[in-house]
GROMACS .gro file of N, CA and C in nm:
model
  336
    1THR      N    1  -3.037  -2.735  -0.993
    1THR     CA    2  -2.992  -2.625  -1.065
    1THR      C    3  -2.922  -2.579  -1.016
    2LEU      N    4  -2.800  -2.547  -1.061
    2LEU     CA    5  -2.724  -2.401  -1.086
    2LEU      C    6  -2.742  -2.251  -1.178
    3GLN      N    7  -2.683  -2.118  -1.131
    3GLN     CA    8  -2.767  -2.040  -1.183
    3GLN      C    9  -2.577  -1.984  -1.321
    4ARG      N   10  -2.519  -2.127  -1.247
    4ARG     CA   11  -2.366  -2.068  -1.329
    4ARG      C   12  -2.308  -2.149  -1.299
    5PRO      N   13  -2.144  -2.175  -1.363
    5PRO     CA   14  -2.060  -2.281  -1.377
    5PRO      C   15  -2.035  -2.277  -1.205
    6CYS      N   16  -1.958  -2.399  -1.224
    6CYS     CA   17  -1.877  -2.427  -1.041
    6CYS      C   18  -1.744  -2.402  -1.182
    7ALA      N   19  -1.735  -2.349  -1.035
    7ALA     CA   20  -1.540  -2.280  -0.967
    7ALA      C   21  -1.516  -2.356  -1.075
    8LEU      N   22  -1.446  -2.487  -1.118
    8LEU     CA   23  -1.411  -2.597  -1.162
    8LEU      C   24  -1.431  -2.557  -1.321
    9CYS      N   25  -1.523  -2.533  -1.362
    9CYS     CA   26  -1.524  -2.593  -1.438
    9CYS      C   27  -1.498  -2.436  -1.521
   10LYS      N   28  -1.527  -2.319  -1.468
   10LYS     CA   29  -1.525  -2.152  -1.448
   10LYS      C   30  -1.356  -2.179  -1.495
   11THR      N   31  -1.330  -2.207  -1.411
   11THR     CA   32  -1.157  -2.216  -1.434
   11THR      C   33  -1.066  -2.279  -1.562
   12ALA      N   34  -1.109  -2.393  -1.585
   12ALA     CA   35  -1.120  -2.449  -1.694
   12ALA      C   36  -1.132  -2.389  -1.841
   13LYS      N   37  -1.325  -2.309  -1.826
   13LYS     CA   38  -1.309  -2.266  -1.932
   13LYS      C   39  -1.362  -2.350  -2.047
   14VAL      N   40  -1.427  -2.466  -1.955
   14VAL     CA   41  -1.565  -2.634  -1.976
   14VAL      C   42  -1.683  -2.564  -1.960
   15LYS      N   43  -1.704  -2.641  -2.023
   15LYS     CA   44  -1.924  -2.648  -2.015
   15LYS      C   45  -1.899  -2.709  -1.890
   16CYS      N   46  -1.979  -2.712  -1.837
   16CYS     CA   47  -2.092  -2.730  -1.743
   16CYS      C   48  -2.235  -2.755  -1.690
   17ASN      N   49  -2.307  -2.859  -1.698
   17ASN     CA   50  -2.361  -2.886  -1.651
   17ASN      C   51  -2.464  -2.817  -1.603
   18TYR      N   52  -2.435  -2.795  -1.547
   18TYR     CA   53  -2.517  -2.672  -1.429
   18TYR      C   54  -2.591  -2.758  -1.382
   19GLN      N   55  -2.530  -2.906  -1.316
   19GLN     CA   56  -2.633  -2.961  -1.184
   19GLN      C   57  -2.496  -2.989  -1.069
   20PHE      N   58  -2.500  -3.020  -0.943
   20PHE     CA   59  -2.526  -2.980  -0.791
   20PHE      C   60  -2.465  -3.180  -0.741
   21PRO      N   61  -2.373  -3.213  -0.723
   21PRO     CA   62  -2.243  -3.157  -0.794
   21PRO      C   63  -2.265  -3.169  -0.946
   22CYS      N   64  -2.115  -3.141  -1.025
   22CYS     CA   65  -2.151  -3.090  -1.142
   22CYS      C   66  -2.067  -3.249  -1.236
   23ALA      N   67  -2.143  -3.298  -1.332
   23ALA     CA   68  -2.004  -3.442  -1.388
   23ALA      C   69  -1.938  -3.426  -1.398
   24ARG      N   70  -1.877  -3.298  -1.383
   24ARG     CA   71  -1.757  -3.353  -1.443
   24ARG      C   72  -1.647  -3.303  -1.288
   25CYS      N   73  -1.770  -3.296  -1.223
   25CYS     CA   74  -1.668  -3.238  -1.074
   25CYS      C   75  -1.636  -3.448  -1.008
   26VAL      N   76  -1.797  -3.492  -1.043
   26VAL     CA   77  -1.779  -3.635  -0.927
   26VAL      C   78  -1.671  -3.656  -1.014
   27ARG      N   79  -1.698  -3.708  -1.167
   27ARG     CA   80  -1.514  -3.808  -1.238
   27ARG      C   81  -1.414  -3.755  -1.206
   28LEU      N   82  -1.457  -3.600  -1.168
   28LEU     CA   83  -1.275  -3.605  -1.123
   28LEU      C   84  -1.227  -3.595  -0.976
   29GLY      N   85  -1.362  -3.619  -0.905
   29GLY     CA   86  -1.433  -3.673  -0.735
   29GLY      C   87  -1.364  -3.545  -0.701
   30THR      N   88  -1.398  -3.379  -0.709
   30THR     CA   89  -1.339  -3.245  -0.661
   30THR      C   90  -1.465  -3.281  -0.681
   31GLU      N   91  -1.485  -3.160  -0.524
   31GLU     CA   92  -1.572  -3.070  -0.471
   31GLU      C   93  -1.614  -2.929  -0.552
   32CYS      N   94  -1.738  -3.016  -0.611
   32CYS     CA   95  -1.797  -2.904  -0.671
   32CYS      C   96  -1.803  -2.766  -0.640
   33LYS      N   97  -1.802  -2.616  -0.613
   33LYS     CA   98  -1.826  -2.531  -0.550
   33LYS      C   99  -1.881  -2.414  -0.650
   34LEU      N  100  -1.975  -2.297  -0.594
   34LEU     CA  101  -1.988  -2.215  -0.689
   34LEU      C  102  -1.905  -2.078  -0.681
   35PRO      N  103  -1.828  -2.100  -0.710
   35PRO     CA  104  -1.742  -1.897  -0.727
   35PRO      C  105  -1.813  -1.806  -0.692
   36PRO      N  106  -1.737  -1.686  -0.609
   36PRO     CA  107  -1.822  -1.545  -0.536
   36PRO      C  108  -1.903  -1.528  -0.681
   37HIS      N  109  -1.948  -1.494  -0.612
   37HIS     CA  110  -2.061  -1.353  -0.722
   37HIS      C  111  -1.939  -1.245  -0.786
   38VAL      N  112  -1.921  -1.183  -0.873
   38VAL     CA  113  -1.907  -1.011  -0.974
   38VAL      C  114  -1.990  -1.004  -0.939
   39ARG      N  115  -2.027  -0.858  -0.907
   39ARG     CA  116  -2.133  -0.765  -0.938
   39ARG      C  117  -2.054  -0.717  -1.083
   40ARG      N  118  -2.148  -0.696  -1.193
   40ARG     CA  119  -2.066  -0.589  -1.244
   40ARG      C  120  -2.108  -0.467  -1.271
   41GLY      N  121  -2.016  -0.359  -1.367
   41GLY     CA  122  -2.133  -0.181  -1.394
   41GLY      C  123  -2.056  -0.132  -1.285
   42ARG      N  124  -2.153  -0.027  -1.268
   42ARG     CA  125  -2.091   0.087  -1.156
   42ARG      C  126  -2.166   0.038  -1.006
   43PRO      N  127  -2.047   0.119  -0.941
   43PRO     CA  128  -2.098   0.111  -0.795
   43PRO      C  129  -2.209   0.161  -0.835
   44PRO      N  130  -2.283   0.156  -0.715
   44PRO     CA  131  -2.345   0.162  -0.657
   44PRO      C  132  -2.349   0.326  -0.542
   45LYS      N  133  -2.398   0.427  -0.626
   45LYS     CA  134  -2.381   0.521  -0.514
   45LYS      C  135  -2.382   0.568  -0.424
   46THR      N  136  -2.278   0.644  -0.305
   46THR     CA  137  -2.297   0.603  -0.185
   46THR      C  138  -2.278   0.734  -0.216
   47ALA      N  139  -2.347   0.884  -0.064
   47ALA     CA  140  -2.295   0.966  -0.044
   47ALA      C  141  -2.216   1.027  -0.052
   48GLU      N  142  -2.124   0.942   0.043
   48GLU     CA  143  -1.970   0.999   0.125
   48GLU      C  144  -1.860   0.963  -0.065
   49SER      N  145  -1.875   0.864  -0.120
   49SER     CA  146  -1.838   0.888  -0.282
   49SER      C  147  -1.890   0.990  -0.404
   50SER      N  148  -1.966   1.022  -0.368
   50SER     CA  149  -2.035   1.129  -0.456
   50SER      C  150  -1.843   1.246  -0.476
   51SER      N  151  -1.950   1.357  -0.643
   51SER     CA  152  -1.830   1.389  -0.628
   51SER      C  153  -1.770   1.511  -0.546
   52PRO      N  154  -1.645   1.524  -0.523
   52PRO     CA  155  -1.613   1.613  -0.368
   52PRO      C  156  -1.671   1.722  -0.405
   53PRO      N  157  -1.619   1.771  -0.234
   53PRO     CA  158  -1.744   1.938  -0.251
   53PRO      C  159  -1.773   2.000  -0.323
   54LEU      N  160  -1.811   2.086  -0.367
   54LEU     CA  161  -1.819   2.205  -0.479
   54LEU      C  162  -1.686   2.296  -0.398
   55SER      N  163  -1.677   2.325  -0.290
   55SER     CA  164  -1.611   2.423  -0.307
   55SER      C  165  -1.373   2.394  -0.309
   56THR      N  166  -1.366   2.246  -0.294
   56THR     CA  167  -1.282   2.226  -0.321
   56THR      C  168  -1.263   2.216  -0.510
   57HIS      N  169  -1.400   2.220  -0.587
   57HIS     CA  170  -1.372   2.272  -0.744
   57HIS      C  171  -1.316   2.337  -0.753
   58HIS      N  172  -1.380   2.402  -0.721
   58HIS     CA  173  -1.422   2.641  -0.686
   58HIS      C  174  -1.247   2.625  -0.700
   59ASP      N  175  -1.191   2.592  -0.562
   59ASP     CA  176  -1.068   2.651  -0.533
   59ASP      C  177  -0.982   2.593  -0.620
   60LEU      N  178  -0.942   2.483  -0.631
   60LEU     CA  179  -0.870   2.416  -0.767
   60LEU      C  180  -0.866   2.505  -0.872
   61ALA      N  181  -1.003   2.509  -0.874
   61ALA     CA  182  -1.056   2.663  -0.991
   61ALA      C  183  -0.976   2.758  -1.060
   62ASN      N  184  -0.928   2.831  -0.941
   62ASN     CA  185  -0.906   2.917  -0.897
   62ASN      C  186  -0.723   2.960  -0.857
   63ASP      N  187  -0.709   2.831  -0.762
   63ASP     CA  188  -0.549   2.769  -0.760
   63ASP      C  189  -0.474   2.798  -0.865
   64LYS      N  190  -0.505   2.710  -1.036
   64LYS     CA  191  -0.484   2.694  -1.159
   64LYS      C  192  -0.530   2.849  -1.270
   65GLY      N  193  -0.605   2.871  -1.272
   65GLY     CA  194  -0.650   3.050  -1.297
   65GLY      C  195  -0.547   3.092  -1.251
   66GLY      N  196  -0.585   3.127  -1.122
   66GLY     CA  197  -0.423   3.230  -1.067
   66GLY      C  198  -0.317   3.227  -1.137
   67LYS      N  199  -0.270   3.104  -1.173
   67LYS     CA  200  -0.181   3.097  -1.220
   67LYS      C  201  -0.157   3.087  -1.340
   68TRP      N  202  -0.179   3.086  -1.374
   68TRP     CA  203  -0.228   3.054  -1.533
   68TRP      C  204  -0.162   3.207  -1.512
   69LEU      N  205  -0.262   3.330  -1.511
   69LEU     CA  206  -0.295   3.430  -1.502
   69LEU      C  207  -0.169   3.514  -1.469
   70ALA      N  208  -0.117   3.510  -1.391
   70ALA     CA  209   0.085   3.514  -1.315
   70ALA      C  210   0.218   3.478  -1.425
   71GLU      N  211   0.176   3.367  -1.471
   71GLU     CA  212   0.267   3.366  -1.571
   71GLU      C  213   0.223   3.423  -1.721
   72ASP      N  214   0.059   3.429  -1.762
   72ASP     CA  215   0.058   3.439  -1.864
   72ASP      C  216   0.138   3.724  -1.831
   73GLN      N  217   0.148   3.728  -1.724
   73GLN     CA  218   0.121   3.905  -1.694
   73GLN      C  219   0.293   3.834  -1.652
   74GLN      N  220   0.324   3.767  -1.663
   74GLN     CA  221   0.451   3.740  -1.669
   74GLN      C  222   0.562   3.781  -1.791
   75ARG      N  223   0.511   3.682  -1.841
   75ARG     CA  224   0.552   3.660  -2.031
   75ARG      C  225   0.504   3.791  -2.119
   76GLU      N  226   0.445   3.883  -2.088
   76GLU     CA  227   0.378   4.016  -2.129
   76GLU      C  228   0.435   4.116  -2.069
   77ALA      N  229   0.522   4.110  -1.909
   77ALA     CA  230   0.595   4.218  -1.949
   77ALA      C  231   0.719   4.204  -1.991
   78GLU      N  232   0.790   4.024  -2.015
   78GLU     CA  233   0.909   3.991  -2.076
   78GLU      C  234   0.849   4.081  -2.220
   79ALA      N  235   0.779   4.136  -2.268
   79ALA     CA  236   0.809   4.059  -2.381
   79ALA      C  237   0.776   4.201  -2.444
   80SER      N  238   0.685   4.346  -2.346
   80SER     CA  239   0.724   4.407  -2.406
   80SER      C  240   0.896   4.517  -2.295
   81THR      N  241   0.999   4.459  -2.231
   81THR     CA  242   1.141   4.534  -2.166
   81THR      C  243   1.161   4.459  -2.308
   82LYS      N  244   1.192   4.363  -2.369
   82LYS     CA  245   1.280   4.335  -2.434
   82LYS      C  246   1.226   4.380  -2.566
   83PRO      N  247   1.398   4.406  -2.674
   83PRO     CA  248   1.395   4.448  -2.781
   83PRO      C  249   1.354   4.330  -2.863
   84PRO      N  250   1.270   4.312  -2.996
   84PRO     CA  251   1.241   4.278  -3.104
   84PRO      C  252   1.398   4.168  -3.117
   85SER      N  253   1.402   4.057  -3.079
   85SER     CA  254   1.536   3.986  -3.123
   85SER      C  255   1.493   3.993  -3.314
   86SER      N  256   1.442   4.023  -3.372
   86SER     CA  257   1.365   3.973  -3.500
   86SER      C  258   1.355   4.035  -3.652
   87PRO      N  259   1.401   4.155  -3.689
   87PRO     CA  260   1.282   4.238  -3.785
   87PRO      C  261   1.125   4.161  -3.780
   88GLN      N  262   1.102   4.273  -3.759
   88GLN     CA  263   0.969   4.269  -3.742
   88GLN      C  264   0.909   4.260  -3.947
   89LEU      N  265   0.846   4.113  -3.921
   89LEU     CA  266   0.699   4.197  -4.113
   89LEU      C  267   0.684   4.239  -4.119
   90SER      N  268   0.728   4.312  -4.223
   90SER     CA  269   0.510   4.371  -4.261
   90SER      C  270   0.440   4.337  -4.325
   91LEU      N  271   0.346   4.360  -4.265
   91LEU     CA  272   0.236   4.320  -4.386
   91LEU      C  273   0.169   4.405  -4.432
   92PRO      N  274   0.089   4.353  -4.513
   92PRO     CA  275  -0.010   4.473  -4.624
   92PRO      C  276  -0.091   4.533  -4.514
   93GLN      N  277  -0.153   4.608  -4.565
   93GLN     CA  278  -0.253   4.690  -4.512
   93GLN      C  279  -0.374   4.636  -4.548
   94PRO      N  280  -0.451   4.684  -4.428
   94PRO     CA  281  -0.556   4.613  -4.541
   94PRO      C  282  -0.648   4.696  -4.620
   95SER      N  283  -0.739   4.680  -4.718
   95SER     CA  284  -0.804   4.788  -4.854
   95SER      C  285  -0.833   4.891  -4.814
   96PRO      N  286  -0.935   5.021  -4.792
   96PRO     CA  287  -0.983   5.072  -4.741
   96PRO      C  288  -1.141   5.027  -4.764
   97PRO      N  289  -1.202   5.113  -4.636
   97PRO     CA  290  -1.344   5.067  -4.685
   97PRO      C  291  -1.449   5.037  -4.769
   98GLN      N  292  -1.501   5.007  -4.904
   98GLN     CA  293  -1.566   5.080  -4.970
   98GLN      C  294  -1.746   5.091  -4.944
   99PRO      N  295  -1.762   5.147  -5.019
   99PRO     CA  296  -1.906   5.277  -4.945
   99PRO      C  297  -2.009   5.109  -4.995
  100TYR      N  298  -2.105   5.085  -4.882
  100TYR     CA  299  -2.193   4.988  -4.859
  100TYR      C  300  -2.294   5.071  -4.967
  101VAL      N  301  -2.362   4.934  -5.069
  101VAL     CA  302  -2.482   5.054  -5.226
  101VAL      C  303  -2.588   4.912  -5.111
  102LYS      N  304  -2.688   5.014  -5.082
  102LYS     CA  305  -2.759   4.985  -5.067
  102LYS      C  306  -2.896   4.938  -5.165
  103LEU      N  307  -2.953   4.905  -5.157
  103LEU     CA  308  -3.077   4.811  -5.294
  103LEU      C  309  -3.243   4.807  -5.200
  104GLU      N  310  -3.363   4.925  -5.303
  104GLU     CA  311  -3.464   4.894  -5.236
  104GLU      C  312  -3.578   4.841  -5.356
  105ILE      N  313  -3.577   4.767  -5.260
  105ILE     CA  314  -3.677   4.674  -5.313
  105ILE      C  315  -3.797   4.750  -5.364
  106GLN      N  316  -3.880   4.696  -5.521
  106GLN     CA  317  -4.019   4.846  -5.480
  106GLN      C  318  -4.088   4.741  -5.543
  107PRO      N  319  -4.248   4.754  -5.533
  107PRO     CA  320  -4.325   4.626  -5.514
  107PRO      C  321  -4.317   4.601  -5.632
  108PRO      N  322  -4.385   4.468  -5.718
  108PRO     CA  323  -4.411   4.490  -5.818
  108PRO      C  324  -4.523   4.546  -5.937
  109LEU      N  325  -4.499   4.598  -6.018
  109LEU     CA  326  -4.655   4.692  -6.083
  109LEU      C  327  -4.703   4.584  -6.146
  110PRO      N  328  -4.840   4.690  -6.136
  110PRO     CA  329  -4.958   4.612  -6.156
  110PRO      C  330  -4.975   4.564  -6.338
  111PRO      N  331  -5.028   4.429  -6.373
  111PRO     CA  332  -5.070   4.434  -6.570
  111PRO      C  333  -5.090   4.566  -6.584
  112LEU      N  334  -5.073   4.541  -6.719
  112LEU     CA  335  -5.139   4.583  -6.827
  112LEU      C  336  -5.244   4.528  -6.836
   0.00000   0.00000   0.00000
């Protein structure tokens, strides 16, 4: 008996009786063949296919970080040299700080 349907039954998406040769292949007079086994799930890890060396990640991070830092510095420099294009909105000033209230907890009085 077979563990899975033959290639012809699988392709036709019909029930296979898992015999060799199966009843459908005998009836149609075709060769009964097993389809190639397809492994499912994650492929096994190998040493060379694992993550790239850390230096690659580090170099990429530095390249991007340096690029972004340079762009930010350039924007800041441009913003500080240009006069504002629109009038500044005046925001209300925060209220002055209020003094803190100190709470003292007294032990309970003994009963009379």
